[in-house]
CSV table of C-alpha atoms in Angstrom, one decimal:
chain,number,residue,atom,x,y,z
A,138,MET,CA,-22.6,7.5,29.0
A,139,ARG,CA,-21.3,10.9,28.0
A,140,ARG,CA,-17.9,10.0,29.6
A,141,LEU,CA,-17.7,6.8,27.5
A,142,LEU,CA,-18.3,8.7,24.2
A,143,PRO,CA,-14.8,10.3,24.0
A,144,LEU,CA,-13.2,7.0,24.7
A,145,ALA,CA,-15.2,5.3,22.0
A,146,LEU,CA,-14.4,8.0,19.5
A,147,CYS,CA,-10.7,7.6,20.3
A,148,GLY,CA,-10.9,3.9,19.8
A,149,LEU,CA,-12.6,4.3,16.4
A,150,SER,CA,-10.0,6.8,15.2
A,151,GLY,CA,-7.4,4.2,15.8
A,152,LEU,CA,-9.1,1.8,13.4
A,153,ALA,CA,-8.2,4.1,10.5
A,154,TRP,CA,-4.6,4.4,11.4
A,155,GLY,CA,-2.2,2.1,9.5
A,156,GLU,CA,-4.5,1.4,6.6
A,157,ALA,CA,-1.7,2.1,4.3
A,158,CYS,CA,2.0,1.4,4.4
A,159,VAL,CA,4.9,3.0,2.6
A,160,VAL,CA,7.6,0.5,1.6
A,161,HIS,CA,11.0,1.9,0.6
A,162,SER,CA,13.6,-0.7,-0.5
A,163,GLN,CA,17.2,0.0,-1.5
A,164,ALA,CA,20.0,-2.0,-2.9
A,165,GLU,CA,23.3,-1.2,-4.7
A,166,ARG,CA,21.6,0.3,-7.8
A,167,LEU,CA,18.0,0.1,-6.7
A,168,ASP,CA,15.8,2.6,-4.9
A,169,VAL,CA,12.0,1.8,-5.0
A,170,LYS,CA,9.2,3.4,-3.1
A,171,VAL,CA,5.6,2.1,-3.1
A,172,CYS,CA,2.6,2.6,-0.9
A,173,GLN,CA,0.0,0.0,-0.4
A,174,GLN,CA,-3.5,1.4,0.5
A,175,ASN,CA,-5.6,-1.3,2.0
A,176,ARG,CA,-9.1,-1.9,0.5
A,177,SER,CA,-10.3,-5.3,1.8
A,178,ILE,CA,-7.4,-7.1,3.6
A,179,PRO,CA,-8.0,-7.9,7.2
A,180,PRO,CA,-6.0,-5.2,9.2
A,181,ASN,CA,-3.8,-7.6,11.1
A,182,LEU,CA,-3.0,-9.6,8.0
A,183,PHE,CA,-2.3,-6.3,6.1
A,184,ARG,CA,0.2,-5.2,8.8
A,185,THR,CA,1.9,-8.5,9.5
A,186,GLY,CA,2.0,-10.0,6.0
A,187,PHE,CA,1.3,-7.7,3.1
A,188,CYS,CA,3.4,-4.8,4.5
A,189,GLN,CA,6.4,-6.9,5.5
A,190,PRO,CA,8.2,-7.8,2.3
A,191,GLN,CA,11.1,-10.1,2.5
A,192,LEU,CA,13.5,-8.8,-0.2
A,193,LYS,CA,16.8,-10.5,-0.1
A,194,GLY,CA,19.8,-8.3,-0.4
A,195,GLN,CA,17.8,-5.1,0.1
A,196,LYS,CA,17.4,-2.7,2.9
A,197,VAL,CA,13.7,-2.3,3.5
A,198,ASP,CA,12.0,0.4,5.5
A,199,VAL,CA,8.2,0.2,6.2
A,200,SER,CA,6.1,2.9,7.8
A,201,PHE,CA,2.4,2.9,8.4
A,202,VAL,CA,0.2,5.9,7.5
A,203,GLU,CA,-3.5,6.7,7.3
A,204,GLN,CA,-3.3,7.1,3.5
A,205,CYS,CA,-0.7,7.1,0.8
A,206,PRO,CA,1.2,10.3,0.3
A,207,THR,CA,0.7,12.4,-2.9
A,208,GLY,CA,3.3,12.5,-5.6
A,209,ALA,CA,2.9,9.0,-7.1
A,210,PHE,CA,3.4,8.8,-10.9
A,211,GLY,CA,0.8,6.0,-11.1
A,212,VAL,CA,-1.6,3.9,-9.1
A,213,CYS,CA,-2.9,0.4,-9.6
A,214,ARG,CA,-6.4,0.6,-8.2
A,215,ASN,CA,-8.3,-2.4,-6.9
A,216,ALA,CA,-5.3,-4.6,-7.4
A,217,ARG,CA,-6.0,-8.2,-6.5
A,218,VAL,CA,-3.5,-9.8,-4.2
A,219,GLY,CA,-2.1,-13.1,-5.7
A,220,GLY,CA,-4.6,-15.9,-5.3
A,221,THR,CA,-6.7,-14.1,-2.6
A,222,PRO,CA,-10.0,-12.2,-2.7
A,223,TYR,CA,-8.3,-9.2,-1.2
A,224,GLN,CA,-7.7,-5.9,-2.9
A,225,GLN,CA,-5.4,-2.9,-2.4
A,226,ASP,CA,-4.4,0.3,-4.3
A,227,VAL,CA,-0.6,0.3,-5.0
A,228,HIS,CA,0.9,3.8,-5.4
A,229,TYR,CA,4.3,4.0,-7.3
A,230,TYR,CA,6.8,6.7,-6.7
A,231,GLY,CA,10.2,7.4,-8.4
A,232,VAL,CA,10.9,6.7,-12.1
A,233,ALA,CA,7.8,7.4,-14.2
A,234,ASN,CA,9.3,5.4,-17.1
A,235,ASP,CA,8.7,2.3,-15.0
A,236,ALA,CA,5.0,2.6,-15.9
A,237,ALA,CA,5.8,0.8,-19.1
A,238,TYR,CA,6.3,-2.4,-17.0
A,239,LEU,CA,3.9,-1.6,-14.1
A,240,LYS,CA,0.8,-0.8,-16.1
A,241,PRO,CA,0.7,-4.3,-17.9
A,242,PHE,CA,1.4,-6.0,-14.6
A,243,CYS,CA,-1.3,-4.1,-12.9
A,244,GLU,CA,-3.9,-4.8,-15.5
A,245,GLN,CA,-3.0,-8.4,-16.4
A,246,GLN,CA,-1.6,-10.0,-13.2
A,247,SER,CA,-3.3,-7.9,-10.5
A,248,LYS,CA,-6.6,-7.3,-12.5
A,249,GLY,CA,-6.4,-3.7,-11.4
A,250,VAL,CA,-7.0,-0.4,-13.1
A,251,TRP,CA,-3.9,1.7,-13.9
A,252,MET,CA,-4.2,5.4,-13.3
A,253,ALA,CA,-1.2,7.6,-14.5
A,254,TYR,CA,-0.6,11.0,-12.8
């Protein structure tokens, strides 16, 4: 039994990995970085659907992390994902002036709570 405990702990630590994804998209005059922290989305669906945006004409880089990095200018907490019961926290990086558009979207469309940093 003692030999199985380290293996079980290693398996559990893998469950936490990838519960957030950093999405960096770039186009001619666009450079956007967000991080989606999973709250209630099934892990497989989070990785294969929610963290795989299809943004036409943009170069998109996605990386999975345990939690969103520091340095966001704002976070939409408990954001509901369009027409589903799922929630996530969306961290925004880059131009803080974008909060003028992101805060209303967070509160009205996503039914989240905006937190400015």
